[in-house]
Amino acid sequence: MTANVKTLTVDCVVVGGGPAGLICGLMLARAGVETLVIEKHSDFLRDFRGDTIHPATQDLLAELGLLEDFLVLPHADMAQVTLRWNSDQLVLADFSHLPTSRRVISFMPQWEFLDLIARAGVREDGFTLLRSTEVTGVVTEAGQVVGVRTRSGDGDGEVRARLVIGADGRDSTVRRAVGLVPRTLANAMDVLWFRLPKVAAETLPFAQAGAGFVIAIDRGDGFQVAHAIPAGTWDASPEALIALRRRIARIAPELRARMESVGLDDLRLLRVRLERLPQWSARGVLCIGDAAHAMSPAGGVGINLAIQDAVAAARELGPVLRERTPSTRELRAIQRRRAWPAAAIQWIQQRIQPMLLADDPHSRPPLPLRLIDRFPVLARVPGHIIGMGLRPEHIRRRRTLRRMR
Ligand SMILES: Cc1cc2nc3c(=O)[nH]c(=O)nc-3n(C[C@H](O)[C@H](O)[C@H](O)COP(=O)(O)OP(=O)(O)OC[C@H]3O[C@@H](n4cnc5c(N)ncnc54)[C@H](O)[C@@H]3O)c2cc1C
């Protein structure tokens, strides 16, 4: 199939080359479905995106035959999530008892991960990735979506397909085009991201809270730092920058001197949204990942959930798409399977967010965190929720997997 044509017909068009879209495209192509993934950016080099690949996702990579390739890419493993709450040091989640092949969260720049999946995709006959192409709307005939409209440097185009999968993130064009409106659960928090230089062999606590929330991800040559602030409070003024430097120095005194080198241009503001669609599908369209349920960074679980949606959708719809357009009932079955794990995690995130916004240098950790730290066996529960999600998916259905063993 050539990608550079004005009108194209495929079995399935996946809008968005993020974690959900690429995994879904790869699996559909492997199932014999001619699939086009459309990504508006020319590359995956977007910093300050989620970086965490969870144990359940690593099991999926093993099932896809990609785990070995994944492990040779630059990454850092974490077996426990620890938090420094003012002067208290706590263990919050423990992955060491998970029933997975790797019992760690791996931190990997998201572009490395997406490149890996895209490379695996283009090795498949039925997979095409169209970059630098934006989906601007859907094509509808007799109330049924039959494709998408695209815009790129080559001009406008149209792609016709049996199914449009909207994996285009929290500002999804696809869902807007078909009139699916998400329900807002909470917009309490924004996140400021910036990079700081690292002194050789230096380590920093991964997460610090109490006087304010800071995450420091070790990138080898520096730290990628995230700081949670109440939603809508950042005005990018010189005064706000001075206050930020002071706040970070109060939370993490070891960063005080380095904060002086951070200017307004070095800061990125990411607005956190917690939303979900009451209905994930319309005739000829299914939304998955953040397009169906925008996740907060709390717990760092959005990528894992988006990928699990993708796996369920591709596994269940792949055999159908080889033959025909999935029915409304078949599309709704994907929502039934995936909506409650997303809703339950969003419920937890809503309760965590106020802790991330705590702003008292004399506070003690909230009781649930102290209990988890006091009774280490309890840390396995958040370890399970973060590491596996609530309904881990597999490339093949469980019954089939068991029969194969
Ligand atoms: C500040 C912040 C930090 C986070 N940190 C983490 C973390 O550490 N770990 C974690 O697991 N989750 C994290 N998350 C959540 C995570 O980023 C998302 O849940 C996850 O990326 C969702 O994946 P997705 O594939 O559904 O959507 P996305 O990753 O948003 O991918 C959507 C893709 O679609 C493309 N696209 C959009 N519109 C169009 C269009 N019209 N045409 C063509 N292409 C289009 C976009 O360019 C993008 O590549 C974080 C979220 C925020 C806001």
CSV table of C-alpha atoms and ligand atoms in Angstrom, one decimal:
chain,number,residue,atom,x,y,z
A,1,MET,CA,0.0,0.0,0.0
A,2,THR,CA,1.4,3.5,-0.8
A,3,ALA,CA,0.8,6.1,1.9
A,4,ASN,CA,1.2,9.2,-0.2
A,5,VAL,CA,-2.1,9.3,-2.1
A,6,LYS,CA,-5.2,11.6,-1.7
A,7,THR,CA,-7.8,8.9,-1.2
A,8,LEU,CA,-7.0,5.7,0.5
A,9,THR,CA,-9.0,2.7,1.5
A,10,VAL,CA,-8.0,0.4,4.3
A,11,ASP,CA,-9.7,-2.0,6.7
A,12,CYS,CA,-9.1,0.2,9.8
A,13,VAL,CA,-7.7,3.6,10.3
A,14,VAL,CA,-6.2,4.4,13.7
A,15,VAL,CA,-6.0,8.1,14.5
A,16,GLY,CA,-3.0,8.9,16.8
A,17,GLY,CA,0.5,7.3,17.0
A,18,GLY,CA,0.7,7.4,20.8
A,19,PRO,CA,1.0,4.3,23.0
A,20,ALA,CA,-2.6,3.2,22.4
A,21,GLY,CA,-2.7,3.9,18.6
A,22,LEU,CA,0.6,2.2,17.8
A,23,ILE,CA,0.0,-1.0,19.8
A,24,CYS,CA,-3.5,-1.2,18.4
A,25,GLY,CA,-2.2,-0.7,14.8
A,26,LEU,CA,0.6,-3.3,15.3
A,27,MET,CA,-1.8,-5.9,16.7
A,28,LEU,CA,-4.4,-5.4,14.0
A,29,ALA,CA,-1.8,-5.7,11.2
A,30,ARG,CA,-0.6,-8.9,12.8
A,31,ALA,CA,-4.2,-10.1,12.8
A,32,GLY,CA,-4.3,-9.6,9.0
A,33,VAL,CA,-6.2,-6.3,9.1
A,34,GLU,CA,-4.9,-3.7,6.7
A,35,THR,CA,-4.3,-0.8,9.1
A,36,LEU,CA,-3.3,2.8,8.7
A,37,VAL,CA,-2.0,4.7,11.8
A,38,ILE,CA,-2.1,8.5,11.3
A,39,GLU,CA,0.0,10.7,13.5
A,40,LYS,CA,0.1,14.5,13.2
A,41,HIS,CA,3.7,14.9,14.4
A,42,SER,CA,6.7,14.1,12.2
A,43,ASP,CA,8.4,12.2,15.1
A,44,PHE,CA,7.8,11.0,18.6
A,45,LEU,CA,10.3,13.5,20.1
A,46,ARG,CA,7.9,15.1,22.6
A,47,ASP,CA,9.4,15.5,26.0
A,48,PHE,CA,7.6,15.7,29.3
A,49,ARG,CA,5.3,12.8,28.4
A,50,GLY,CA,4.7,9.8,30.5
A,51,ASP,CA,7.9,7.7,30.8
A,52,THR,CA,6.7,4.7,32.7
A,53,ILE,CA,6.4,1.2,31.2
A,54,HIS,CA,4.7,-1.0,33.8
A,55,PRO,CA,5.2,-4.7,34.6
A,56,ALA,CA,1.9,-5.6,32.8
A,57,THR,CA,3.0,-3.7,29.7
A,58,GLN,CA,6.3,-5.5,29.8
A,59,ASP,CA,4.5,-8.8,29.9
A,60,LEU,CA,2.5,-7.6,26.8
A,61,LEU,CA,5.8,-6.7,25.1
A,62,ALA,CA,7.0,-10.3,25.8
A,63,GLU,CA,3.8,-11.7,24.3
A,64,LEU,CA,4.4,-9.5,21.2
A,65,GLY,CA,8.0,-10.8,21.0
A,66,LEU,CA,9.4,-7.3,21.7
A,67,LEU,CA,10.7,-7.5,25.3
A,68,GLU,CA,14.3,-8.3,24.4
A,69,ASP,CA,14.4,-5.3,22.0
A,70,PHE,CA,12.8,-3.1,24.7
A,71,LEU,CA,15.4,-4.1,27.3
A,72,VAL,CA,18.4,-3.1,25.1
A,73,LEU,CA,17.0,0.5,24.9
A,74,PRO,CA,18.1,3.0,27.6
A,75,HIS,CA,15.9,2.6,30.7
A,76,ALA,CA,16.0,2.7,34.5
A,77,ASP,CA,14.2,0.1,36.6
A,78,MET,CA,12.3,0.8,39.8
A,79,ALA,CA,11.2,-2.1,42.1
A,80,GLN,CA,9.5,0.1,44.7
A,81,VAL,CA,7.9,3.5,44.7
A,82,THR,CA,9.3,5.6,47.6
A,83,LEU,CA,8.3,9.0,48.8
A,84,ARG,CA,9.9,11.5,51.0
A,85,TRP,CA,7.2,13.4,52.9
A,86,ASN,CA,9.0,16.3,54.6
A,87,SER,CA,11.4,14.4,56.8
A,88,ASP,CA,9.6,11.0,56.6
A,89,GLN,CA,10.9,8.4,54.1
A,90,LEU,CA,8.1,6.0,53.0
A,91,VAL,CA,7.7,3.0,50.7
A,92,LEU,CA,4.3,3.4,48.9
A,93,ALA,CA,4.3,0.6,46.3
A,94,ASP,CA,6.1,-2.7,46.1
A,95,PHE,CA,6.3,-4.6,42.8
A,96,SER,CA,8.4,-7.5,44.0
A,97,HIS,CA,5.4,-9.9,44.4
A,98,LEU,CA,3.7,-9.3,41.1
A,99,PRO,CA,2.9,-12.4,38.9
A,100,THR,CA,4.8,-10.8,36.0
A,101,SER,CA,8.0,-11.7,34.2
A,102,ARG,CA,9.6,-8.4,35.3
A,103,ARG,CA,8.7,-7.0,38.7
A,104,VAL,CA,9.8,-3.4,38.0
A,105,ILE,CA,8.6,-0.2,36.4
A,106,SER,CA,10.9,0.8,33.7
A,107,PHE,CA,11.5,4.5,33.0
A,108,MET,CA,12.1,5.1,29.3
A,109,PRO,CA,11.8,8.3,27.3
A,110,GLN,CA,8.4,7.8,25.5
A,111,TRP,CA,9.9,8.4,22.0
A,112,GLU,CA,12.2,5.4,22.5
A,113,PHE,CA,9.2,3.2,23.3
A,114,LEU,CA,7.0,4.5,20.5
A,115,ASP,CA,9.9,4.1,18.0
A,116,LEU,CA,10.2,0.5,19.0
A,117,ILE,CA,6.5,-0.2,18.4
A,118,ALA,CA,6.5,1.7,15.1
A,119,ARG,CA,9.6,-0.2,13.9
A,120,ALA,CA,7.8,-3.5,14.8
A,121,GLY,CA,4.7,-2.2,12.9
A,122,VAL,CA,6.4,-1.4,9.7
A,123,ARG,CA,7.8,-4.9,9.6
A,124,GLU,CA,4.2,-6.1,9.1
A,125,ASP,CA,2.7,-6.2,5.6
A,126,GLY,CA,-0.6,-4.7,6.6
A,127,PHE,CA,0.7,-1.8,8.7
A,128,THR,CA,1.3,1.8,7.5
A,129,LEU,CA,2.3,4.8,9.7
A,130,LEU,CA,1.5,8.1,8.1
A,131,ARG,CA,3.3,10.9,10.0
A,132,SER,CA,3.0,14.7,9.7
A,133,THR,CA,-0.7,14.1,8.8
A,134,GLU,CA,-3.5,15.5,10.9
A,135,VAL,CA,-7.0,14.1,11.0
A,136,THR,CA,-9.4,17.0,10.7
A,137,GLY,CA,-12.7,15.3,10.7
A,138,VAL,CA,-14.7,12.2,9.8
A,139,VAL,CA,-16.5,11.1,6.6
A,140,THR,CA,-20.0,10.1,7.3
A,141,GLU,CA,-22.5,8.3,5.0
A,142,ALA,CA,-26.1,7.6,6.0
A,143,GLY,CA,-25.3,8.2,9.7
A,144,GLN,CA,-22.3,5.8,9.6
A,145,VAL,CA,-18.7,7.0,9.9
A,146,VAL,CA,-16.8,5.5,6.9
A,147,GLY,CA,-13.5,7.3,7.2
A,148,VAL,CA,-11.5,10.4,8.1
A,149,ARG,CA,-10.4,13.6,6.4
A,150,THR,CA,-6.7,14.4,6.6
A,151,ARG,CA,-4.4,17.4,6.1
A,152,SER,CA,-0.7,17.2,5.4
A,153,GLY,CA,2.0,19.1,3.5
A,154,ASP,CA,0.7,17.3,0.4
A,155,GLY,CA,-2.8,18.8,0.8
A,156,ASP,CA,-6.1,17.4,2.0
A,157,GLY,CA,-7.0,13.7,1.7
A,158,GLU,CA,-9.5,11.1,2.7
A,159,VAL,CA,-9.1,7.7,4.2
A,160,ARG,CA,-12.0,5.2,4.0
A,161,ALA,CA,-12.2,2.3,6.4
A,162,ARG,CA,-14.5,-0.2,8.0
A,163,LEU,CA,-13.7,1.3,11.4
A,164,VAL,CA,-12.1,4.5,12.7
A,165,ILE,CA,-10.3,4.1,16.0
A,166,GLY,CA,-9.8,7.4,17.9
A,167,ALA,CA,-6.5,7.0,19.8
A,168,ASP,CA,-5.8,10.7,19.4
A,169,GLY,CA,-5.5,11.6,23.1
A,170,ARG,CA,-7.3,13.9,25.5
A,171,ASP,CA,-8.1,16.6,22.9
A,172,SER,CA,-9.4,13.9,20.4
A,173,THR,CA,-10.6,15.3,17.1
A,174,VAL,CA,-12.3,12.0,16.3
A,175,ARG,CA,-14.6,12.1,19.4
A,176,ARG,CA,-15.4,15.8,18.8
A,177,ALA,CA,-16.3,15.1,15.1
A,178,VAL,CA,-18.8,12.4,16.1
A,179,GLY,CA,-20.3,14.4,19.0
A,180,LEU,CA,-19.0,12.3,21.9
A,181,VAL,CA,-18.5,14.7,24.9
A,182,PRO,CA,-16.4,13.7,27.9
A,183,ARG,CA,-17.5,14.2,31.4
A,184,THR,CA,-15.1,16.2,33.5
A,185,LEU,CA,-14.2,14.6,36.9
A,186,ALA,CA,-11.6,17.0,38.2
A,187,ASN,CA,-9.3,19.7,36.9
A,188,ALA,CA,-7.6,20.4,40.1
A,189,MET,CA,-4.0,20.3,39.2
A,190,ASP,CA,-1.4,21.4,36.6
A,191,VAL,CA,2.2,20.2,36.3
A,192,LEU,CA,5.3,22.2,35.6
A,193,TRP,CA,8.1,20.3,34.0
A,194,PHE,CA,11.7,21.3,33.6
A,195,ARG,CA,15.2,19.8,33.3
A,196,LEU,CA,18.0,20.2,35.8
A,197,PRO,CA,21.7,19.3,35.4
A,198,LYS,CA,23.0,16.3,37.4
A,199,VAL,CA,26.1,16.2,39.4
A,200,ALA,CA,28.0,13.0,38.4
A,201,ALA,CA,26.6,9.8,40.1
A,202,GLU,CA,24.2,11.9,42.2
A,203,THR,CA,20.8,10.4,43.2
A,204,LEU,CA,17.7,12.3,44.3
A,205,PRO,CA,14.6,11.0,46.0
A,206,PHE,CA,12.2,10.0,43.2
A,207,ALA,CA,9.2,11.7,44.8
A,208,GLN,CA,8.9,14.4,47.5
A,209,ALA,CA,5.8,15.8,49.1
A,210,GLY,CA,4.4,17.6,52.1
A,211,ALA,CA,5.8,21.1,51.4
A,212,GLY,CA,4.8,20.6,47.8
A,213,PHE,CA,5.1,17.7,45.3
A,214,VAL,CA,8.2,17.1,43.2
A,215,ILE,CA,9.2,14.2,41.1
A,216,ALA,CA,12.8,13.8,39.8
A,217,ILE,CA,13.3,11.3,37.0
A,218,ASP,CA,17.0,10.4,36.4
A,219,ARG,CA,17.7,10.8,32.7
A,220,GLY,CA,21.4,9.8,33.1
A,221,ASP,CA,22.7,13.2,32.0
A,222,GLY,CA,20.2,15.2,34.1
A,223,PHE,CA,16.9,15.1,36.0
A,224,GLN,CA,13.5,15.7,34.5
A,225,VAL,CA,11.6,17.4,37.2
A,226,ALA,CA,7.8,17.7,37.7
A,227,HIS,CA,6.1,19.9,40.2
A,228,ALA,CA,2.4,19.8,40.9
A,229,ILE,CA,0.5,23.2,41.3
A,230,PRO,CA,-3.2,24.0,41.7
A,231,ALA,CA,-4.9,24.3,38.4
A,232,GLY,CA,-4.9,27.7,36.7
A,233,THR,CA,-2.4,29.3,39.1
A,234,TRP,CA,0.7,29.6,36.8
A,235,ASP,CA,0.9,33.0,35.1
A,236,ALA,CA,4.5,32.7,33.7
A,237,SER,CA,5.5,36.0,35.3
A,238,PRO,CA,9.0,36.8,36.7
A,239,GLU,CA,7.4,36.9,40.2
A,240,ALA,CA,5.9,33.4,39.7
A,241,LEU,CA,9.3,32.1,38.7
A,242,ILE,CA,11.0,33.5,41.8
A,243,ALA,CA,8.2,31.9,44.0
A,244,LEU,CA,8.7,28.6,42.1
A,245,ARG,CA,12.4,28.6,42.8
A,246,ARG,CA,11.8,29.3,46.5
A,247,ARG,CA,9.1,26.5,46.7
A,248,ILE,CA,11.3,23.9,45.0
A,249,ALA,CA,14.3,24.8,47.3
A,250,ARG,CA,12.0,24.4,50.3
A,251,ILE,CA,10.8,21.0,49.1
A,252,ALA,CA,14.2,19.8,47.8
A,253,PRO,CA,17.0,21.9,49.3
A,254,GLU,CA,19.6,20.0,47.2
A,255,LEU,CA,18.1,21.7,44.1
A,256,ARG,CA,18.3,25.2,45.5
A,257,ALA,CA,21.4,26.4,43.6
A,258,ARG,CA,20.4,24.6,40.3
A,259,MET,CA,17.0,26.3,40.3
A,260,GLU,CA,18.7,29.6,39.7
A,261,SER,CA,19.6,28.5,36.2
A,262,VAL,CA,15.9,27.7,35.3
A,263,GLY,CA,14.3,30.5,33.4
A,264,LEU,CA,10.7,31.0,32.2
A,265,ASP,CA,11.5,29.5,28.8
A,266,ASP,CA,12.8,26.3,30.4
A,267,LEU,CA,9.4,25.6,32.0
A,268,ARG,CA,6.5,23.6,30.4
A,269,LEU,CA,3.1,23.8,31.8
A,270,LEU,CA,0.9,20.6,31.3
A,271,ARG,CA,-2.7,20.9,32.2
A,272,VAL,CA,-3.9,17.8,33.9
A,273,ARG,CA,-7.4,16.6,33.0
A,274,LEU,CA,-9.4,13.8,34.5
A,275,GLU,CA,-12.3,13.1,32.1
A,276,ARG,CA,-14.1,10.2,30.6
A,277,LEU,CA,-16.6,9.5,27.8
A,278,PRO,CA,-20.0,8.2,28.9
A,279,GLN,CA,-20.1,6.4,25.5
A,280,TRP,CA,-16.8,5.3,23.8
A,281,SER,CA,-18.3,4.5,20.3
A,282,ALA,CA,-20.5,5.7,17.6
A,283,ARG,CA,-21.4,3.9,14.3
A,284,GLY,CA,-18.1,3.2,12.7
A,285,VAL,CA,-16.0,4.7,15.5
A,286,LEU,CA,-14.3,3.6,18.7
A,287,CYS,CA,-12.3,5.8,21.1
A,288,ILE,CA,-9.6,4.2,23.3
A,289,GLY,CA,-6.9,5.5,25.7
A,290,ASP,CA,-6.9,9.1,26.7
A,291,ALA,CA,-9.5,9.9,24.0
A,292,ALA,CA,-11.9,7.8,26.0
A,293,HIS,CA,-10.6,8.6,29.5
A,294,ALA,CA,-8.0,11.3,30.1
A,295,MET,CA,-5.8,10.2,33.0
A,296,SER,CA,-4.0,12.3,35.6
A,297,PRO,CA,-0.2,11.6,36.0
A,298,ALA,CA,-1.0,10.5,39.6
A,299,GLY,CA,0.4,7.0,39.9
A,300,GLY,CA,1.7,7.2,36.3
A,301,VAL,CA,-0.8,4.7,35.0
A,302,GLY,CA,-2.2,6.3,31.8
A,303,ILE,CA,0.1,4.6,29.3
A,304,ASN,CA,-0.5,1.2,30.8
A,305,LEU,CA,-4.3,1.7,30.7
A,306,ALA,CA,-4.2,3.1,27.1
A,307,ILE,CA,-2.2,0.1,26.0
A,308,GLN,CA,-4.6,-2.3,27.7
A,309,ASP,CA,-7.5,-0.7,25.9
A,310,ALA,CA,-5.6,-1.1,22.6
A,311,VAL,CA,-4.9,-4.7,23.2
A,312,ALA,CA,-8.5,-5.5,24.1
A,313,ALA,CA,-9.8,-3.6,21.0
A,314,ALA,CA,-7.4,-5.2,18.6
A,315,ARG,CA,-7.8,-8.7,20.0
A,316,GLU,CA,-11.6,-8.6,19.9
A,317,LEU,CA,-12.1,-6.6,16.7
A,318,GLY,CA,-9.2,-7.9,14.6
A,319,PRO,CA,-11.0,-11.1,13.4
A,320,VAL,CA,-14.2,-9.0,12.7
A,321,LEU,CA,-12.4,-6.3,10.8
A,322,ARG,CA,-10.9,-8.7,8.3
A,323,GLU,CA,-14.4,-9.4,7.1
A,324,ARG,CA,-16.7,-6.4,7.9
A,325,THR,CA,-17.5,-3.3,10.0
A,326,PRO,CA,-18.0,-4.2,13.7
A,327,SER,CA,-21.5,-3.8,14.9
A,328,THR,CA,-22.5,-1.3,17.6
A,329,ARG,CA,-22.8,-4.2,20.0
A,330,GLU,CA,-19.3,-5.3,19.3
A,331,LEU,CA,-17.9,-1.8,19.8
A,332,ARG,CA,-19.9,-1.4,23.1
A,333,ALA,CA,-18.4,-4.7,24.3
A,334,ILE,CA,-15.0,-3.1,24.3
A,335,GLN,CA,-16.2,-0.2,26.4
A,336,ARG,CA,-17.9,-2.7,28.8
A,337,ARG,CA,-14.6,-4.5,29.2
A,338,ARG,CA,-12.4,-1.5,29.7
A,339,ALA,CA,-14.5,1.3,31.2
A,340,TRP,CA,-14.6,0.1,34.8
A,341,PRO,CA,-10.8,-0.4,35.2
A,342,ALA,CA,-10.3,3.2,33.9
A,343,ALA,CA,-13.1,4.6,36.1
A,344,ALA,CA,-11.8,2.8,39.2
A,345,ILE,CA,-8.3,4.2,38.7
A,346,GLN,CA,-9.7,7.7,38.0
A,347,TRP,CA,-11.5,7.4,41.3
A,348,ILE,CA,-8.2,6.7,43.1
A,349,GLN,CA,-6.5,9.5,41.2
A,350,GLN,CA,-9.1,11.9,42.4
A,351,ARG,CA,-8.3,11.0,46.0
A,352,ILE,CA,-4.5,11.2,45.4
A,353,GLN,CA,-4.5,14.6,43.8
A,354,PRO,CA,-5.1,16.6,47.0
A,355,MET,CA,-2.1,14.9,48.6
A,356,LEU,CA,0.1,16.0,45.7
A,357,LEU,CA,-1.1,19.6,46.3
A,358,ALA,CA,-0.3,19.6,50.1
A,359,ASP,CA,1.7,22.7,51.0
A,360,ASP,CA,2.8,22.4,54.6
A,361,PRO,CA,6.5,21.8,55.5
A,362,HIS,CA,5.5,20.7,59.0
A,363,SER,CA,2.8,18.1,57.9
A,364,ARG,CA,3.1,14.4,58.6
A,365,PRO,CA,2.2,11.9,55.8
A,366,PRO,CA,-1.6,11.2,55.5
A,367,LEU,CA,-2.7,8.2,57.5
A,368,PRO,CA,-3.1,5.8,54.6
A,369,LEU,CA,0.5,6.4,53.5
A,370,ARG,CA,1.8,5.9,57.1
A,371,LEU,CA,-0.2,2.6,57.3
A,372,ILE,CA,1.3,1.3,54.0
A,373,ASP,CA,4.8,2.2,55.2
A,374,ARG,CA,4.2,0.7,58.7
A,375,PHE,CA,2.9,-2.6,57.3
A,376,PRO,CA,5.0,-3.4,54.3
A,377,VAL,CA,2.7,-6.1,53.1
A,378,LEU,CA,0.1,-3.4,52.3
A,379,ALA,CA,2.5,-1.8,49.8
A,380,ARG,CA,1.8,-4.8,47.5
A,381,VAL,CA,-1.8,-3.5,47.0
A,382,PRO,CA,-0.7,-0.2,45.3
A,383,GLY,CA,2.1,-2.2,43.7
A,384,HIS,CA,-0.6,-4.4,42.1
A,385,ILE,CA,-2.8,-1.5,41.0
A,386,ILE,CA,0.0,0.5,39.6
A,387,GLY,CA,2.0,-2.4,38.1
A,388,MET,CA,-0.8,-4.4,36.6
A,389,GLY,CA,-3.9,-2.2,36.4
A,390,LEU,CA,-7.2,-3.7,37.5
A,391,ARG,CA,-7.9,-5.8,34.5
A,392,PRO,CA,-4.6,-6.7,32.8
A,393,GLU,CA,-5.1,-7.7,29.1
A,394,HIS,CA,-3.2,-10.3,27.1
A,395,ILE,CA,-2.6,-10.6,23.4
A,396,ARG,CA,-4.6,-13.8,23.4
A,397,ARG,CA,-7.5,-14.4,25.6
A,398,ARG,CA,-6.6,-16.1,28.9
A,399,ARG,CA,-8.4,-19.4,28.0
A,400,THR,CA,-6.3,-19.7,24.8
A,401,LEU,CA,-3.1,-18.9,26.7
A,402,ARG,CA,-3.8,-21.6,29.3
A,403,ARG,CA,-4.5,-24.1,26.6
A,404,MET,CA,-1.2,-23.3,24.9
A,405,ARG,CA,0.9,-23.8,28.0
B,1,LIG,C1,1.8,15.9,32.8
B,1,LIG,C2,1.5,14.5,32.5
B,1,LIG,C3,2.4,13.5,32.9
B,1,LIG,C4,2.0,12.1,32.7
B,1,LIG,N1,2.9,11.2,33.1
B,1,LIG,C5,2.6,9.9,32.9
B,1,LIG,C6,3.5,8.8,33.3
B,1,LIG,O1,4.6,9.1,33.8
B,1,LIG,N2,3.1,7.5,33.1
B,1,LIG,C7,1.9,7.2,32.5
B,1,LIG,O2,1.7,6.0,32.3
B,1,LIG,N3,1.1,8.2,32.1
B,1,LIG,C8,1.4,9.5,32.3
B,1,LIG,N4,0.5,10.4,31.9
B,1,LIG,C9,-0.7,10.0,31.2
B,1,LIG,C10,-0.3,9.6,29.8
B,1,LIG,O3,0.5,10.6,29.1
B,1,LIG,C11,-1.6,9.3,28.9
B,1,LIG,O4,-2.5,8.6,29.7
B,1,LIG,C12,-1.2,8.4,27.7
B,1,LIG,O5,-0.2,9.1,26.9
B,1,LIG,C13,-2.4,8.1,26.8
B,1,LIG,O6,-2.0,7.5,25.6
B,1,LIG,P1,-2.8,7.6,24.3
B,1,LIG,O7,-2.1,6.8,23.3
B,1,LIG,O8,-4.2,7.3,24.6
B,1,LIG,O9,-2.8,9.2,23.9
B,1,LIG,P2,-1.5,10.1,23.6
B,1,LIG,O10,-0.3,9.6,24.3
B,1,LIG,O11,-2.0,11.5,24.0
B,1,LIG,O12,-1.3,10.0,22.1
B,1,LIG,C14,-2.2,10.6,21.2
B,1,LIG,C15,-1.5,10.8,19.8
B,1,LIG,O13,-2.4,11.3,18.9
B,1,LIG,C16,-1.8,12.3,18.1
B,1,LIG,N5,-2.9,13.1,17.6
B,1,LIG,C17,-3.7,13.9,18.3
B,1,LIG,N6,-4.6,14.5,17.5
B,1,LIG,C18,-4.4,14.0,16.3
B,1,LIG,C19,-5.0,14.3,15.0
B,1,LIG,N7,-6.1,15.1,14.9
B,1,LIG,N8,-4.5,13.7,13.9
B,1,LIG,C20,-3.4,12.8,14.0
B,1,LIG,N9,-2.8,12.6,15.2
B,1,LIG,C21,-3.3,13.2,16.3
B,1,LIG,C22,-0.9,13.0,19.1
B,1,LIG,O14,0.1,13.7,18.4
B,1,LIG,C23,-0.4,11.8,19.9
B,1,LIG,O15,0.8,11.3,19.4
B,1,LIG,C24,0.8,11.8,32.1
B,1,LIG,C25,-0.1,12.8,31.7
B,1,LIG,C26,0.2,14.1,32.0
B,1,LIG,C27,-0.8,15.2,31.6
